Amino acid sequence: MEYTNLILEQNGAIAVLTINRPKALNALNADTITELSTVLDELGRDSSVKVVILTGSGEKAFVAGADISSMKEFNTLEGRRFAQLGHATFRKLELLSQPVIAAINGFALGGGCELAMACDIRLASETAKFGQPEVTLGLTAGFGGTQRLPRLVGTGLASELLFTGDIIDAQEAYRIGLVNHVYSSETLMEEALKLANRIAGRAPKAVQLSKSAIQRGTNMDLDNAQAYEAEVFALTFSTQDQTEGCTAFLERRKPVFEGR
Ligand code: DAK
């Protein structure tokens, strides 16, 4: 399918999805979020895709936020609809069966930081900048920032960022656990592809079930989360890859996983 504001490329088992509105620093308007929702359905159905990398077009921005020009004239109802569209789409991203790596190549502000936080793993370039500057615009974070940021970095640091709207650099984002690694701009995509390929070489169903246990389990109490993990673990015994993985270990050879 053709998209106006997105580029979808496939490199072996890895899909690279690029938000492509560089003139607006890849800001998210409703059309872009709707396209994102559609492409996620497409990716979720495609068993040849084992890992997705999400990035922004150009050298300056991952995503510089929700599109301020489209939000300026919203009434309450339109604001609610926009937030609901964002929430539904970002949750779809978070629950996509395949893992998603955010390759954050510049500004990740407001909705852009929230988009990155809905990914499973965040890698940043040295030039990346993060923040939730909504309060400087008279807004609150509207795409999950008040919920995902505290879960990732703790309520104290999240409150400071959400109350001040301060922008932090990649090293600070690394220090507080918002990103896993920081790379030079030149090597960011190479490193993202390396990590994606490492994950793609593991048993796909086991990776997907691990993602499900993490994403669903962290929002449950421990007893229910453990019960869910037990179900997920049990399910792996219905896969051929489990037999292959354990057999290969015992035969001292590399496993050949087929995603079944
Ligand atoms: N929206 C629309 N256009 C944007 C944009 C944005 N978020 N960010 C940048 N642009 C546009 C600029 O207007 C400019 O367009 P032209 O003037 O060239 O036409 C172009 O991108 C280049 O930007 P600059 O000229 O400003 O570039 P600089 O290098 O000087 O500055 C910057 C880069 C990232 C520091 C600056 O552009 C900036 O501060 N941008 C805004 C960042 C920001 O505040 N982002 C958070 C947006 S608020 C909700 C739902 C969602 C949200 C909230 C509530 N509900 C429904 C309740 C989410 C809110 C946000 O994400």
CSV table of C-alpha atoms in Angstrom, one decimal, residues 71-228:
chain,number,residue,atom,x,y,z
A,71,MET,CA,-4.3,21.4,17.0
A,72,LYS,CA,-4.5,25.2,17.4
A,73,GLU,CA,-8.2,25.5,16.5
A,74,PHE,CA,-9.5,22.3,18.2
A,75,ASN,CA,-12.6,22.5,20.3
A,76,THR,CA,-13.0,20.1,23.3
A,77,LEU,CA,-14.6,17.4,21.2
A,78,GLU,CA,-11.9,17.5,18.5
A,79,GLY,CA,-9.2,17.5,21.2
A,80,ARG,CA,-10.7,14.3,22.7
A,81,ARG,CA,-11.0,12.6,19.3
A,82,PHE,CA,-7.4,13.5,18.4
A,83,ALA,CA,-6.2,12.1,21.8
A,84,GLN,CA,-8.3,8.9,21.3
A,85,LEU,CA,-6.9,8.4,17.8
A,86,GLY,CA,-3.4,8.8,19.2
A,87,HIS,CA,-4.0,6.5,22.2
A,88,ALA,CA,-5.6,3.8,20.0
A,89,THR,CA,-2.7,3.9,17.5
A,90,PHE,CA,0.1,4.1,20.0
A,91,ARG,CA,-1.4,1.1,21.9
A,92,LYS,CA,-1.7,-0.8,18.6
A,93,LEU,CA,2.0,-0.1,18.2
A,94,GLU,CA,2.8,-1.2,21.7
A,95,LEU,CA,0.8,-4.4,21.2
A,96,LEU,CA,2.0,-5.2,17.7
A,97,SER,CA,3.1,-8.8,17.7
A,98,GLN,CA,6.6,-8.0,16.4
A,99,PRO,CA,9.1,-6.0,18.5
A,100,VAL,CA,9.6,-2.4,17.5
A,101,ILE,CA,12.9,-0.5,17.9
A,102,ALA,CA,12.7,3.3,17.8
A,103,ALA,CA,15.8,4.8,16.1
A,104,ILE,CA,15.6,8.3,17.4
A,105,ASN,CA,17.5,10.5,15.1
A,106,GLY,CA,16.7,14.0,16.4
A,107,PHE,CA,13.9,15.8,18.2
A,108,ALA,CA,11.5,13.5,20.0
A,109,LEU,CA,9.2,16.0,21.6
A,110,GLY,CA,5.6,15.8,22.9
A,111,GLY,CA,3.8,13.2,20.7
A,112,GLY,CA,7.3,12.2,19.3
A,113,CYS,CA,8.6,11.3,22.7
A,114,GLU,CA,5.3,9.5,23.4
A,115,LEU,CA,5.6,7.6,20.1
A,116,ALA,CA,9.1,6.5,21.0
A,117,MET,CA,7.9,5.4,24.5
A,118,ALA,CA,5.3,3.2,22.8
A,119,CYS,CA,8.1,1.3,21.1
A,120,ASP,CA,9.8,-1.7,22.9
A,121,ILE,CA,13.4,-0.5,22.6
A,122,ARG,CA,14.7,3.1,22.2
A,123,LEU,CA,18.1,3.8,20.5
A,124,ALA,CA,19.1,7.4,20.2
A,125,SER,CA,21.6,9.4,18.1
A,126,GLU,CA,23.9,11.8,20.0
A,127,THR,CA,21.8,14.7,18.5
A,128,ALA,CA,18.5,13.4,19.8
A,129,LYS,CA,16.5,15.6,22.1
A,130,PHE,CA,13.6,14.5,24.3
A,131,GLY,CA,10.9,16.3,26.2
A,132,GLN,CA,7.2,16.8,26.9
A,133,PRO,CA,6.8,20.5,26.2
A,134,GLU,CA,3.0,20.5,26.2
A,135,VAL,CA,2.7,22.7,29.3
A,136,THR,CA,4.6,25.4,27.4
A,137,LEU,CA,1.7,25.4,24.8
A,138,GLY,CA,-1.0,25.3,27.5
A,139,LEU,CA,-1.6,21.6,26.9
A,140,THR,CA,-1.2,18.4,28.8
A,141,ALA,CA,0.6,15.5,27.2
A,142,GLY,CA,-2.2,13.8,25.1
A,143,PHE,CA,-0.8,10.6,23.7
A,144,GLY,CA,0.1,8.7,26.8
A,145,GLY,CA,3.0,10.7,28.1
A,146,THR,CA,1.6,11.1,31.6
A,147,GLN,CA,1.3,7.3,31.8
A,148,ARG,CA,4.3,5.9,30.0
A,149,LEU,CA,7.0,8.3,31.1
A,150,PRO,CA,6.4,7.6,34.8
A,151,ARG,CA,6.4,3.9,34.1
A,152,LEU,CA,9.8,4.2,32.3
A,153,VAL,CA,11.7,6.7,34.4
A,154,GLY,CA,9.7,6.9,37.7
A,155,THR,CA,7.2,9.5,38.9
A,156,GLY,CA,9.7,12.0,40.2
A,157,LEU,CA,11.7,12.5,37.0
A,158,ALA,CA,8.6,12.2,34.9
A,159,SER,CA,6.8,14.9,36.9
A,160,GLU,CA,9.8,17.2,36.5
A,161,LEU,CA,9.8,16.7,32.7
A,162,LEU,CA,6.0,17.0,32.4
A,163,PHE,CA,5.7,20.1,34.7
A,164,THR,CA,8.6,22.0,33.3
A,165,GLY,CA,8.5,21.0,29.6
A,166,ASP,CA,12.3,21.0,29.7
A,167,ILE,CA,14.2,19.4,26.8
A,168,ILE,CA,16.9,16.9,27.7
A,169,ASP,CA,19.7,15.6,25.5
A,170,ALA,CA,20.4,12.0,24.5
A,171,GLN,CA,23.0,11.4,27.3
A,172,GLU,CA,20.5,12.6,30.0
A,173,ALA,CA,17.8,10.4,28.4
A,174,TYR,CA,20.3,7.5,28.7
A,175,ARG,CA,21.1,8.3,32.3
A,176,ILE,CA,17.4,8.3,33.3
A,177,GLY,CA,16.7,5.1,31.4
A,178,LEU,CA,14.5,6.6,28.7
A,179,VAL,CA,16.8,5.2,26.0
A,180,ASN,CA,18.9,2.0,25.9
A,181,HIS,CA,21.9,3.2,23.9
A,182,VAL,CA,23.3,6.3,22.3
A,183,TYR,CA,25.1,6.2,19.0
A,184,SER,CA,26.6,8.7,16.6
A,185,SER,CA,24.1,9.9,14.0
A,186,GLU,CA,26.1,8.1,11.3
A,187,THR,CA,25.9,4.7,13.0
A,188,LEU,CA,22.4,4.9,14.6
A,189,MET,CA,20.6,3.0,11.8
A,190,GLU,CA,23.4,0.5,11.4
A,191,GLU,CA,23.2,-0.3,15.1
A,192,ALA,CA,19.4,-0.5,15.0
A,193,LEU,CA,19.6,-2.9,12.1
A,194,LYS,CA,22.3,-5.0,13.9
A,195,LEU,CA,20.0,-5.2,17.0
A,196,ALA,CA,17.0,-6.0,14.9
A,197,ASN,CA,18.8,-8.7,13.0
A,198,ARG,CA,20.0,-10.3,16.3
A,199,ILE,CA,16.4,-10.4,17.5
A,200,ALA,CA,15.2,-11.6,14.2
A,201,GLY,CA,17.6,-14.6,14.5
A,202,ARG,CA,15.8,-15.8,17.7
A,203,ALA,CA,12.7,-18.0,17.7
A,204,PRO,CA,10.0,-15.6,16.4
A,205,LYS,CA,7.1,-17.0,18.4
A,206,ALA,CA,9.2,-16.9,21.7
A,207,VAL,CA,10.2,-13.3,21.0
A,208,GLN,CA,6.5,-12.3,20.3
A,209,LEU,CA,5.3,-14.1,23.4
A,210,SER,CA,8.0,-12.4,25.5
A,211,LYS,CA,6.8,-9.1,24.1
A,212,SER,CA,3.2,-9.9,25.0
A,213,ALA,CA,4.2,-10.9,28.5
A,214,ILE,CA,6.1,-7.7,29.0
A,215,GLN,CA,3.5,-5.4,27.6
A,216,ARG,CA,0.5,-7.0,29.1
A,217,GLY,CA,2.1,-8.2,32.3
A,218,THR,CA,3.6,-4.8,33.4
A,219,ASN,CA,0.0,-3.4,33.6
A,220,MET,CA,-1.2,-6.3,35.8
A,221,ASP,CA,-0.7,-7.1,39.5
A,222,LEU,CA,2.2,-9.6,40.1
A,223,ASP,CA,0.0,-12.6,40.7
A,224,ASN,CA,-2.0,-12.1,37.4
A,225,ALA,CA,1.2,-11.2,35.6
A,226,GLN,CA,2.9,-14.4,36.7
A,227,ALA,CA,-0.2,-16.4,35.7
A,228,TYR,CA,0.0,-14.8,32.3
